[in-house]
Coordinates of C-alpha atoms in Angstrom, one line a residue:
Chain A
M254 CA 22.2 26.1 10.8
S255 CA 23.6 29.4 9.5
F256 CA 23.8 30.1 5.8
S257 CA 27.6 29.8 5.7
C258 CA 27.4 26.5 7.6
H259 CA 24.8 25.3 5.1
E260 CA 27.0 26.2 2.2
G261 CA 30.0 24.5 3.8
L262 CA 28.0 21.4 4.6
K263 CA 26.6 21.4 1.1
K264 CA 30.0 21.4 -0.4
I265 CA 31.2 18.6 1.9
L266 CA 28.1 16.4 1.4
N267 CA 28.0 16.9 -2.4
S268 CA 31.7 16.0 -2.8
P269 CA 32.4 12.5 -4.2
D270 CA 35.3 12.1 -1.8
T271 CA 33.1 12.4 1.3
V272 CA 31.9 9.2 3.1
T273 CA 28.6 9.4 5.0
V274 CA 27.5 6.7 7.4
L275 CA 23.8 6.5 8.4
A276 CA 23.0 5.0 11.8
T277 CA 19.5 3.7 12.5
I278 CA 17.8 1.3 14.9
N279 CA 15.1 -1.2 14.1
G280 CA 11.9 -1.7 16.2
D281 CA 13.6 -3.8 18.9
G282 CA 16.6 -1.4 19.2
T283 CA 19.1 -3.3 17.2
P284 CA 21.5 -0.7 15.6
H285 CA 22.5 -0.7 12.0
A286 CA 25.0 1.4 10.1
A287 CA 25.2 1.8 6.3
V288 CA 27.4 3.9 4.0
L289 CA 25.2 6.1 2.0
E290 CA 26.0 6.3 -1.7
S291 CA 23.6 9.0 -2.7
L292 CA 23.0 11.8 -0.2
R293 CA 22.9 15.5 -1.0
L294 CA 21.9 18.7 0.8
T295 CA 19.1 20.5 -1.0
D296 CA 18.8 24.3 -1.3
D297 CA 16.2 24.4 1.4
G298 CA 18.5 22.6 3.9
T299 CA 16.9 19.2 3.8
L300 CA 19.0 16.1 3.2
E301 CA 17.9 14.0 0.3
Y302 CA 18.8 10.4 0.3
L303 CA 18.2 8.0 -2.6
E304 CA 17.5 4.6 -1.2
L305 CA 18.3 2.2 -4.0
L306 CA 17.2 -1.1 -2.4
E307 CA 13.8 -1.9 -1.2
S308 CA 15.2 -4.8 0.9
A309 CA 17.8 -2.6 2.6
R310 CA 17.8 -2.7 6.4
S311 CA 18.5 1.0 6.5
Y312 CA 15.3 1.7 4.4
R313 CA 13.2 -0.4 6.8
N314 CA 14.7 1.4 9.8
L315 CA 14.2 4.8 8.2
T316 CA 10.6 3.9 7.7
A317 CA 10.4 2.9 11.3
S318 CA 12.0 6.2 12.3
L319 CA 9.3 8.2 10.4
W320 CA 6.5 6.0 11.7
F321 CA 7.6 6.2 15.4
N322 CA 9.0 9.8 15.3
K323 CA 12.6 8.8 16.0
T324 CA 15.8 10.6 15.0
V325 CA 18.6 9.2 12.8
S326 CA 22.3 9.9 13.0
L327 CA 24.7 10.5 10.2
L328 CA 28.5 10.6 10.4
V329 CA 30.1 12.6 7.6
A330 CA 33.9 12.0 7.0
T331 CA 36.1 13.9 4.6
P332 CA 39.5 12.8 3.3
D333 CA 41.3 15.6 5.2
G334 CA 40.1 14.2 8.6
G335 CA 37.0 16.3 8.9
R336 CA 34.1 14.6 10.8
Y337 CA 30.6 15.9 11.2
Q338 CA 27.8 14.4 13.3
I339 CA 24.3 15.2 11.9
T340 CA 21.1 14.4 13.8
G341 CA 18.1 14.4 11.6
K342 CA 14.4 13.4 11.4
L343 CA 12.9 11.7 8.4
V344 CA 10.1 13.8 7.2
K345 CA 9.0 12.2 3.9
I346 CA 9.5 9.1 1.9
S347 CA 8.6 9.5 -1.8
I348 CA 7.9 6.3 -3.8
C349 CA 6.3 7.8 -6.8
G350 CA 5.5 11.0 -8.7
A351 CA 7.4 13.3 -11.0
Y352 CA 10.3 14.0 -8.8
F353 CA 10.8 10.3 -7.9
E354 CA 10.8 9.4 -11.6
E355 CA 13.4 12.2 -12.2
C356 CA 15.6 10.6 -9.5
Y357 CA 15.0 7.1 -10.9
I358 CA 16.2 8.2 -14.3
R359 CA 19.3 10.0 -12.8
V360 CA 20.2 6.9 -10.8
R361 CA 20.1 4.7 -13.9
E362 CA 22.1 7.2 -15.9
K363 CA 24.8 7.1 -13.3
L364 CA 24.7 3.5 -12.2
G365 CA 23.4 1.6 -15.2
D366 CA 20.9 -1.2 -14.5
M367 CA 20.0 -0.2 -11.0
D368 CA 16.6 0.4 -9.3
L369 CA 15.4 3.1 -6.9
A370 CA 13.1 2.3 -3.9
A371 CA 12.5 5.7 -2.4
V372 CA 13.6 9.3 -2.1
C373 CA 14.0 10.0 1.6
F374 CA 13.9 13.5 2.9
I375 CA 15.7 14.1 6.3
K376 CA 15.3 17.4 8.2
I377 CA 18.5 18.4 9.9
L378 CA 18.1 19.0 13.6
D379 CA 21.7 19.5 14.6
V380 CA 25.2 19.5 13.1
V381 CA 28.3 19.0 15.3
D382 CA 31.8 19.4 14.1
D383 CA 33.2 16.1 15.2
T384 CA 36.8 16.5 13.8
L385 CA 39.2 15.0 16.4
A386 CA 41.1 18.3 16.9
V387 CA 37.9 20.2 17.5
R388 CA 36.5 17.5 19.9
F389 CA 39.8 17.4 21.8
A390 CA 39.9 21.2 22.2
R391 CA 36.2 21.1 23.4
Q392 CA 37.0 18.4 25.9
E393 CA 40.0 20.1 27.2
A394 CA 38.0 23.3 27.8
E395 CA 34.8 21.7 29.2
R396 CA 35.9 18.6 31.0
P397 CA 39.2 19.4 32.9
F398 CA 39.2 16.1 34.8
Y399 CA 39.3 14.1 31.6
K400 CA 43.1 13.8 31.3
H401 CA 46.1 11.8 32.4
L402 CA 48.3 13.6 34.9
D403 CA 51.6 12.9 33.0
R404 CA 50.3 15.3 30.3
L405 CA 50.5 18.0 33.0
A406 CA 53.9 17.0 34.5
R407 CA 56.9 19.3 34.4
T408 CA 59.3 18.1 31.8
Chain B
M84 CA -26.1 4.9 6.3
S85 CA -28.5 5.6 9.1
R86 CA -28.1 8.3 11.7
N87 CA -27.9 5.4 14.3
I88 CA -24.8 3.9 12.6
V89 CA -23.0 7.3 12.6
A90 CA -24.0 7.8 16.3
A91 CA -22.6 4.3 17.1
Q92 CA -19.4 5.1 15.3
K93 CA -19.0 8.3 17.3
R94 CA -19.3 6.4 20.6
E95 CA -16.3 4.2 19.8
P96 CA -12.8 5.2 20.8
D97 CA -11.5 7.7 18.4
L98 CA -8.3 7.8 16.4
G99 CA -6.2 9.5 19.2
E100 CA -7.3 6.9 21.7
I101 CA -6.5 4.0 19.5
I102 CA -3.1 5.4 18.5
A103 CA -2.3 5.7 22.3
R104 CA -3.6 2.2 22.9
Y105 CA -1.3 0.5 20.3
P106 CA 2.1 2.2 20.5
D107 CA 3.6 -0.7 18.4
V108 CA 1.4 0.1 15.4
P109 CA 2.5 3.1 13.3
P110 CA 0.0 6.0 13.8
L111 CA 0.0 6.6 10.0
I112 CA -1.3 3.1 9.4
I113 CA -3.9 3.5 12.1
T114 CA -4.9 6.7 10.4
K115 CA -5.1 5.0 7.0
I116 CA -7.4 2.4 8.4
D117 CA -9.7 5.0 9.9
V118 CA -9.7 7.0 6.7
Q119 CA -10.7 3.9 4.8
R120 CA -13.2 2.9 7.4
R121 CA -15.0 6.3 7.5
G122 CA -14.3 7.5 3.9
V123 CA -13.5 11.0 2.8
H124 CA -15.3 14.2 1.7
Y125 CA -13.4 16.6 -0.6
T126 CA -13.9 20.2 0.2
E127 CA -14.2 22.8 -2.6
R128 CA -10.7 24.1 -1.6
A129 CA -9.3 20.6 -2.0
L130 CA -11.0 20.1 -5.4
A131 CA -9.7 23.5 -6.6
V132 CA -6.1 22.3 -6.3
M133 CA -6.8 19.1 -8.2
D134 CA -5.1 19.4 -11.5
A135 CA -6.1 16.8 -14.1
A136 CA -2.8 17.2 -15.8
R137 CA -0.9 16.1 -12.7
H138 CA -3.4 14.2 -10.5
Q139 CA -5.2 10.9 -11.2
Q140 CA -8.9 11.3 -11.1
R141 CA -11.4 8.6 -10.2
S142 CA -11.4 6.2 -13.2
A143 CA -12.9 2.9 -14.1
A144 CA -13.0 0.6 -11.2
L145 CA -14.3 -2.9 -10.2
F146 CA -16.4 -1.7 -7.3
G147 CA -18.4 1.4 -6.6
S148 CA -18.1 3.9 -3.8
R149 CA -20.2 5.1 -0.9
D150 CA -21.4 8.2 -2.8
A151 CA -22.6 6.0 -5.7
K152 CA -21.4 8.6 -8.2
L153 CA -19.0 8.8 -11.0
T154 CA -18.2 12.5 -10.8
P155 CA -14.6 13.6 -11.3
L156 CA -12.8 13.5 -8.0
P157 CA -9.2 12.6 -7.0
E158 CA -8.6 8.9 -7.3
S159 CA -7.1 8.5 -3.8
L160 CA -4.4 9.8 -1.4
L161 CA -0.8 9.2 -0.4
F162 CA 0.7 9.8 3.0
R163 CA 4.1 11.3 3.6
D164 CA 5.6 7.8 4.2
G165 CA 4.5 6.6 0.8
T166 CA 1.5 4.8 2.2
T167 CA -1.3 4.4 -0.3
V168 CA -4.8 5.3 1.1
L169 CA -7.6 4.0 -1.1
T170 CA -10.3 6.4 -0.3
D171 CA -14.0 6.3 -0.8
P172 CA -15.8 9.5 -1.4
T173 CA -18.5 9.5 1.2
P174 CA -21.6 11.8 1.8
V175 CA -20.9 14.4 4.6
E176 CA -23.8 13.1 6.7
E177 CA -21.9 9.8 7.1
N178 CA -19.2 11.4 9.2
P179 CA -16.2 11.1 6.8
Y180 CA -12.8 12.7 7.2
H181 CA -12.5 15.9 5.1
V182 CA -9.7 16.4 2.5
D183 CA -9.0 20.2 2.6
F184 CA -6.4 22.7 1.4
L185 CA -5.2 24.8 4.3
D186 CA -2.2 27.1 4.5
G187 CA -0.8 25.8 1.2
L188 CA -1.0 22.2 2.2
L189 CA -3.4 19.4 1.2
V190 CA -4.5 17.8 4.5
I191 CA -7.1 15.5 6.0
T192 CA -9.1 17.0 8.8
D193 CA -11.5 15.6 11.4
G194 CA -13.9 18.0 13.1
G195 CA -11.8 20.9 11.8
R196 CA -8.6 19.5 13.3
V197 CA -5.7 18.8 10.9
V198 CA -4.9 15.1 11.1
E199 CA -2.3 14.5 8.4
E200 CA -0.7 15.9 5.3
V201 CA -1.7 14.1 2.1
E202 CA -1.0 14.1 -1.7
Y203 CA -3.1 13.2 -4.6
W204 CA -2.0 10.2 -6.7
P205 CA 0.1 11.2 -9.7
V206 CA -1.6 10.6 -13.1
P207 CA 0.1 8.1 -15.4
D208 CA 1.4 9.5 -18.7
F209 CA -0.7 6.9 -20.7
F210 CA -4.0 8.1 -19.3
D211 CA -4.7 10.6 -22.0
K212 CA -3.9 8.3 -24.9
Q213 CA -6.0 5.9 -26.9
T214 CA -5.4 2.4 -28.2
S215 CA -5.3 1.9 -32.0
S216 CA -8.9 0.6 -31.7
G217 CA -9.9 4.0 -30.3
T218 CA -10.5 2.9 -26.7
P219 CA -9.2 5.4 -24.1
M220 CA -6.2 3.6 -22.4
K221 CA -7.5 4.7 -19.0
F222 CA -10.5 2.4 -19.5
V223 CA -8.3 -0.5 -20.5
V224 CA -5.7 -0.4 -17.7
T225 CA -6.1 1.6 -14.5
A226 CA -3.4 2.6 -12.0
R227 CA -2.3 2.9 -8.5
P228 CA 0.8 4.8 -7.6
Q229 CA 3.1 1.9 -8.5
R230 CA 0.7 -0.7 -9.9
L231 CA -1.1 -1.3 -13.2
N232 CA -4.6 -2.8 -12.9
V233 CA -6.1 -4.9 -15.6
M234 CA -9.7 -5.8 -15.1
P235 CA -10.8 -7.8 -18.1
S236 CA -14.5 -8.1 -17.1
S237 CA -16.6 -6.5 -14.4
Y238 CA -19.2 -9.2 -14.8
C239 CA -19.3 -11.8 -12.1
H240 CA -21.2 -15.0 -13.0
F241 CA -22.1 -15.7 -9.4
W242 CA -24.7 -13.0 -9.9
T243 CA -26.5 -14.9 -12.7
N244 CA -28.6 -16.9 -10.2
D245 CA -28.5 -14.1 -7.6
K246 CA -25.6 -15.5 -5.6
G247 CA -23.2 -12.7 -5.7
C248 CA -21.2 -11.9 -2.5
K249 CA -23.4 -9.8 -0.2
Y250 CA -21.0 -7.0 0.5
C251 CA -20.2 -6.6 -3.3
D252 CA -21.6 -4.3 -5.9
I253 CA -19.6 -5.4 -8.9
V254 CA -22.4 -6.1 -11.3
N255 CA -24.6 -3.2 -10.3
Y256 CA -21.6 -0.9 -10.5
L257 CA -20.7 -2.4 -14.0
K258 CA -24.1 -1.3 -15.3
H259 CA -23.6 2.2 -13.9
E260 CA -20.1 2.5 -15.3
K261 CA -20.9 1.1 -18.7
S262 CA -23.9 3.4 -19.2
E263 CA -22.2 6.6 -17.9
L264 CA -18.5 6.2 -18.8
K265 CA -18.8 3.9 -21.8
V266 CA -16.2 1.6 -20.2
P267 CA -15.9 -1.6 -22.3
A268 CA -17.4 -4.6 -20.5
K269 CA -14.7 -6.9 -21.8
L270 CA -11.2 -6.1 -22.7
S271 CA -9.3 -7.2 -25.8
P272 CA -5.8 -8.6 -25.3
D273 CA -4.5 -6.3 -28.1
D274 CA -5.8 -3.2 -26.3
V275 CA -4.3 -4.4 -23.0
K276 CA -0.9 -5.2 -24.6
E277 CA -0.8 -1.8 -26.3
T278 CA -1.7 0.0 -23.1
I279 CA 0.9 -1.8 -21.0
A280 CA 3.5 -1.0 -23.7
E281 CA 2.6 2.6 -23.4
A282 CA 2.7 2.5 -19.6
L283 CA 6.2 1.0 -19.6
K284 CA 7.5 4.1 -21.5
Q285 CA 7.3 5.9 -18.1
P286 CA 10.5 4.9 -16.3
G287 CA 10.1 4.3 -12.6
R288 CA 6.3 4.6 -12.6
F289 CA 5.2 1.0 -12.2
S290 CA 6.4 -2.0 -10.3
T291 CA 3.7 -4.6 -10.8
I292 CA 0.7 -5.6 -12.9
C293 CA -2.4 -6.9 -11.2
L294 CA -5.2 -8.7 -13.0
T295 CA -8.6 -9.2 -11.5
A296 CA -12.2 -9.6 -12.5
G297 CA -15.5 -11.2 -11.6
S298 CA -15.7 -15.0 -11.5
D299 CA -16.6 -16.8 -14.7
T300 CA -18.1 -20.2 -14.0
R301 CA -18.3 -21.3 -17.7
G302 CA -16.2 -24.1 -19.2
T303 CA -15.8 -27.9 -19.5
V304 CA -14.5 -27.7 -15.9
P305 CA -16.0 -24.8 -14.0
F306 CA -13.9 -21.6 -14.5
D307 CA -12.0 -22.9 -17.6
E308 CA -13.3 -19.8 -19.5
E309 CA -12.0 -17.5 -16.8
V310 CA -8.6 -19.2 -16.8
E311 CA -8.4 -19.2 -20.6
G312 CA -9.2 -15.4 -20.6
Y313 CA -6.4 -14.7 -18.1
I314 CA -4.0 -16.8 -20.1
R315 CA -4.7 -14.9 -23.3
L316 CA -4.3 -11.6 -21.5
L317 CA -1.2 -12.5 -19.6
Q318 CA 0.4 -13.9 -22.8
A319 CA -0.4 -10.6 -24.6
I320 CA 1.0 -8.6 -21.7
G321 CA 4.1 -10.8 -21.6
E322 CA 5.0 -9.8 -25.2
N323 CA 6.1 -6.5 -23.7
F324 CA 8.8 -8.1 -21.5
S325 CA 12.2 -9.5 -22.2
T326 CA 11.9 -12.1 -19.5
K327 CA 9.3 -14.9 -19.3
K328 CA 8.2 -14.0 -15.8
F329 CA 7.4 -10.4 -14.8
P330 CA 6.1 -9.0 -11.4
S331 CA 2.4 -9.7 -11.5
Q332 CA -0.5 -10.8 -9.4
L333 CA -3.7 -12.5 -10.4
I334 CA -6.7 -12.1 -8.0
A335 CA -9.2 -14.6 -9.2
T336 CA -11.4 -17.6 -8.3
A337 CA -9.9 -20.6 -6.5
F338 CA -8.9 -22.7 -9.4
T339 CA -8.0 -26.4 -9.7
E340 CA -4.4 -27.5 -9.7
K341 CA -4.5 -28.1 -13.4
Q342 CA -5.9 -24.7 -14.1
L343 CA -3.3 -23.1 -11.8
A344 CA -0.5 -25.1 -13.5
R345 CA -1.5 -23.7 -16.9
L346 CA -1.5 -20.2 -15.5
Y347 CA 1.9 -20.6 -14.1
E348 CA 3.5 -22.5 -17.0
E349 CA 1.9 -20.8 -19.9
T350 CA 2.3 -17.2 -18.8
G351 CA 4.6 -14.8 -17.0
L352 CA 2.4 -14.7 -13.8
M353 CA 4.4 -14.7 -10.6
S354 CA 1.8 -14.7 -7.8
Y355 CA -1.8 -15.8 -7.1
T356 CA -4.6 -14.6 -4.8
A357 CA -8.0 -16.2 -4.4
D358 CA -10.0 -14.2 -2.0
I359 CA -11.9 -16.3 0.5
E360 CA -13.6 -13.1 1.8
V361 CA -14.5 -14.4 5.3
L362 CA -12.8 -17.0 7.4
N363 CA -15.7 -19.0 8.7
E364 CA -17.5 -21.7 6.8
K365 CA -21.0 -20.9 7.9
L366 CA -20.6 -17.2 7.2
F367 CA -18.9 -17.9 3.9
N368 CA -21.9 -20.0 2.9
W369 CA -24.2 -17.1 3.8
I370 CA -22.1 -14.1 2.6
C371 CA -20.6 -15.7 -0.5
P372 CA -23.3 -18.1 -1.8
G373 CA -21.8 -18.2 -5.3
K374 CA -18.4 -19.2 -4.1
A375 CA -20.0 -21.7 -1.8
E376 CA -22.0 -23.3 -4.6
W377 CA -19.3 -23.5 -7.2
V378 CA -16.2 -24.3 -5.0
G379 CA -17.1 -24.6 -1.3
Y380 CA -15.3 -23.3 1.7
K381 CA -13.0 -26.3 2.5
E382 CA -12.2 -26.8 -1.2
W383 CA -11.4 -23.1 -1.5
Q384 CA -8.9 -23.4 1.3
Q385 CA -7.3 -26.6 -0.2
R386 CA -7.0 -24.9 -3.6
L387 CA -5.1 -22.1 -2.0
I388 CA -2.8 -24.5 -0.2
R389 CA -2.2 -26.5 -3.4
A390 CA -1.4 -23.3 -5.2
V391 CA 1.7 -22.9 -3.0
A392 CA 3.3 -25.9 -4.6
I393 CA 2.9 -24.2 -8.0
F394 CA 3.6 -20.6 -7.3
G395 CA 6.0 -21.1 -4.4
R396 CA 5.9 -20.2 -0.7
G397 CA 5.4 -16.4 -0.3
N398 CA 3.6 -16.0 -3.6
V399 CA 0.1 -17.1 -2.7
N400 CA -2.4 -15.3 -0.5
T401 CA -6.1 -14.8 0.2
G402 CA -8.0 -11.6 1.0
I403 CA -10.7 -11.1 3.5
V404 CA -13.2 -8.3 3.8
G405 CA -12.3 -7.3 7.3
G406 CA -15.4 -6.7 9.4
V407 CA -17.9 -8.5 7.2
E408 CA -17.7 -11.4 9.7
L409 CA -19.7 -9.1 12.0
A410 CA -22.5 -8.5 9.5
R411 CA -26.0 -8.8 10.8
P412 CA -27.9 -11.1 11.5
H413 CA -25.7 -14.2 11.2
G414 CA -22.3 -12.7 11.9
F415 CA -20.3 -12.7 15.1
T416 CA -22.0 -10.5 17.7
S417 CA -18.7 -9.8 19.5
E418 CA -15.6 -8.3 17.9
D419 CA -13.4 -10.4 20.3
D420 CA -15.0 -13.6 19.1
A421 CA -14.8 -12.5 15.5
L422 CA -11.1 -11.7 15.8
Q423 CA -10.2 -14.8 17.6
H424 CA -12.0 -17.1 15.1
T425 CA -10.6 -15.2 12.1
L426 CA -7.0 -15.4 13.3
E427 CA -7.3 -19.1 14.1
E428 CA -8.4 -19.8 10.6
A429 CA -5.8 -17.5 9.1
E430 CA -3.2 -19.4 11.1
Y431 CA -4.3 -22.7 9.6
L432 CA -3.7 -21.1 6.1
A433 CA -0.4 -19.5 7.2
S434 CA 0.9 -22.8 8.6
N435 CA 0.3 -24.2 5.1
G436 CA 2.1 -21.3 3.3
V437 CA -0.8 -19.1 2.5
S438 CA -0.9 -15.5 3.8
T439 CA -4.1 -13.7 4.6
V440 CA -4.5 -10.0 3.9
S441 CA -7.5 -7.9 5.0
M442 CA -9.3 -5.0 3.4
V443 CA -11.4 -2.6 5.4
W444 CA -15.0 -3.3 4.6
V445 CA -16.6 -0.4 2.8
V446 CA -20.4 -0.6 3.0
R447 CA -21.4 0.0 -0.6
P448 CA -24.9 1.4 -1.4
K449 CA -25.4 -0.9 -4.4
S450 CA -24.6 -4.0 -2.4
Y451 CA -27.0 -6.3 -0.5
F452 CA -25.4 -5.3 2.8
N453 CA -26.0 -1.6 2.0
D454 CA -27.4 -0.8 5.5
Q455 CA -24.7 -2.4 7.6
K456 CA -21.9 -0.9 9.7
N457 CA -18.3 -1.9 9.4
A458 CA -16.2 -2.8 12.4
S459 CA -14.5 -0.5 15.0
L460 CA -11.1 1.1 14.4
D461 CA -9.9 -1.0 17.4
Y462 CA -10.9 -4.2 15.6
Y463 CA -9.2 -3.3 12.4
V464 CA -5.9 -2.4 14.2
R465 CA -6.0 -5.7 16.1
L466 CA -6.8 -7.6 12.9
A467 CA -3.8 -6.0 11.1
R468 CA -1.5 -6.8 14.0
G469 CA -2.7 -10.4 14.2
L470 CA -2.3 -11.1 10.5
Q471 CA 1.2 -9.6 10.4
A472 CA 2.1 -11.6 13.5
L473 CA 1.1 -14.8 11.7
R474 CA 3.4 -13.9 8.8
L475 CA 6.3 -13.4 11.2
K476 CA 5.5 -16.6 13.1
Y477 CA 5.5 -18.7 9.9
D478 CA 8.2 -16.7 8.2
L479 CA 6.0 -15.8 5.2
A480 CA 7.2 -13.2 2.8
M481 CA 4.6 -11.4 0.7
D482 CA 6.5 -9.0 -1.6
F483 CA 3.8 -9.2 -4.3
D484 CA 1.1 -7.7 -2.2
D485 CA 2.8 -5.1 0.0
Y486 CA 2.5 -1.3 0.5
R487 CA 4.0 -0.5 -2.9
R488 CA 2.6 -3.3 -5.1
C489 CA -0.9 -3.0 -3.6
G490 CA -1.5 -0.6 -0.8
N491 CA -5.0 -1.8 0.2
H492 CA -4.0 -3.9 3.2
P493 CA -3.1 -2.3 6.5
D494 CA -1.6 -5.6 7.7
S495 CA 0.8 -5.9 4.7
D496 CA 1.8 -2.2 5.2
L497 CA 3.5 -3.5 8.3
L498 CA 5.8 -5.7 6.2
R499 CA 7.9 -2.6 5.6
L500 CA 9.5 -3.1 9.0
V501 CA 10.5 -6.7 8.4

């Protein structure tokens, strides 16, 4: 990811208007999707996700992804129609220590009587601009058979 | 440990082979088991980056370690998935993993090969404080990454007539600790209450309180004194909380229903563990003669089962010292037989609402079994899988004794996926 891309993504991810969906699978392959409430891009390019609930299915699946070396997928949606697909790998789950406690305090300052289960660090492997217009242009250029003929008819 | 034992260990399939053999078991958990099984040695480089201001050092404990020393060393390790690894400092000649500092990272190595990145446990804020009676708080309450440990007494009365558990060094270690560290042999409820209050000032640091100690046979009914002591302590601890109940675990003797009901009703205690240690009556009688004399194997099982009605399903379990069922000369001679028998008995308990958790047997130099060898890595992995499979089969939750609230049971680490 280039620096400019990093800065752009950081701005998008750190915006309160952005919606991010995390897709994971459990041990038997059942998919699960969850809207992430607390995700940010750190200065070193790692995604930091605060998992609030110990019982969350996404937390269990993230743990499984780290244990069995699987990737996770994130869909980032902005209010202006921007869509970004991120493929990442969980590299660390922090459940204690000075930084965990700092995050715990931050969560409670922001959300009141809430808990924090873990701080999850996801290394970004790939970011794809998934905005409809960009995908369509890409398909038009790369897959010329993928179209209905009427779109090409003389008018 | 003799040279023969190390040689036998080296002939067994190694970590890589076992990870390949069990693709359904997380490699990090298999690694944890092996690190606990073989112990660790800290290199000078690793010790040089230990910072007493940030890292927890070996403190007062119930049991000793393989090196039989009390020198300042890191308390234990954490893996990058948050898994706790309770490590035992082990002499180099016994073939332990090495904890080293290489290329700016703290790692464990085996034969010079980096196996995994690790961290030292963070030191709690209260560790450098004293109670108003002048006792260092770190001698009153100890800590794991997310757990507070209260160990009211390190004396076990089963040792009075020489009937302590054969793998255990609790009383011999107590003498050692008391003379070298000046750790109090018995805790005062006021000191405990004050220390817990101080610990709670650190937001996000702790998620449970665990009480455990040696058995105390004294009382009108055997163990009444032990129960009374826990009630006093739990009530003192409870004064720190706004709710009657607080996340907590008592690891103690198998008490009668009346004793258990008092513990549940008169205190904030939420879960109960009575370690049966080995799931075989004949071996229990041999390895745990004190428990056999004062309670008996079948009665121990029944007391666990009766505890479920008091504490609730999912809040009662028992611990076994994994591998001790293979101890010489009376233990199982085959790991397959030992595993089959252990899981059959664990299933009986699970079908009655009692979970079984295993610990990796650490052969301690101050115990009766000081010259024995623990089981193979393959055995411990199969044991962890088997115990977890029973919890799934009988739909048994065990939130009070999982990776965060304990961290000493490879089988309960697997609950993170459920």
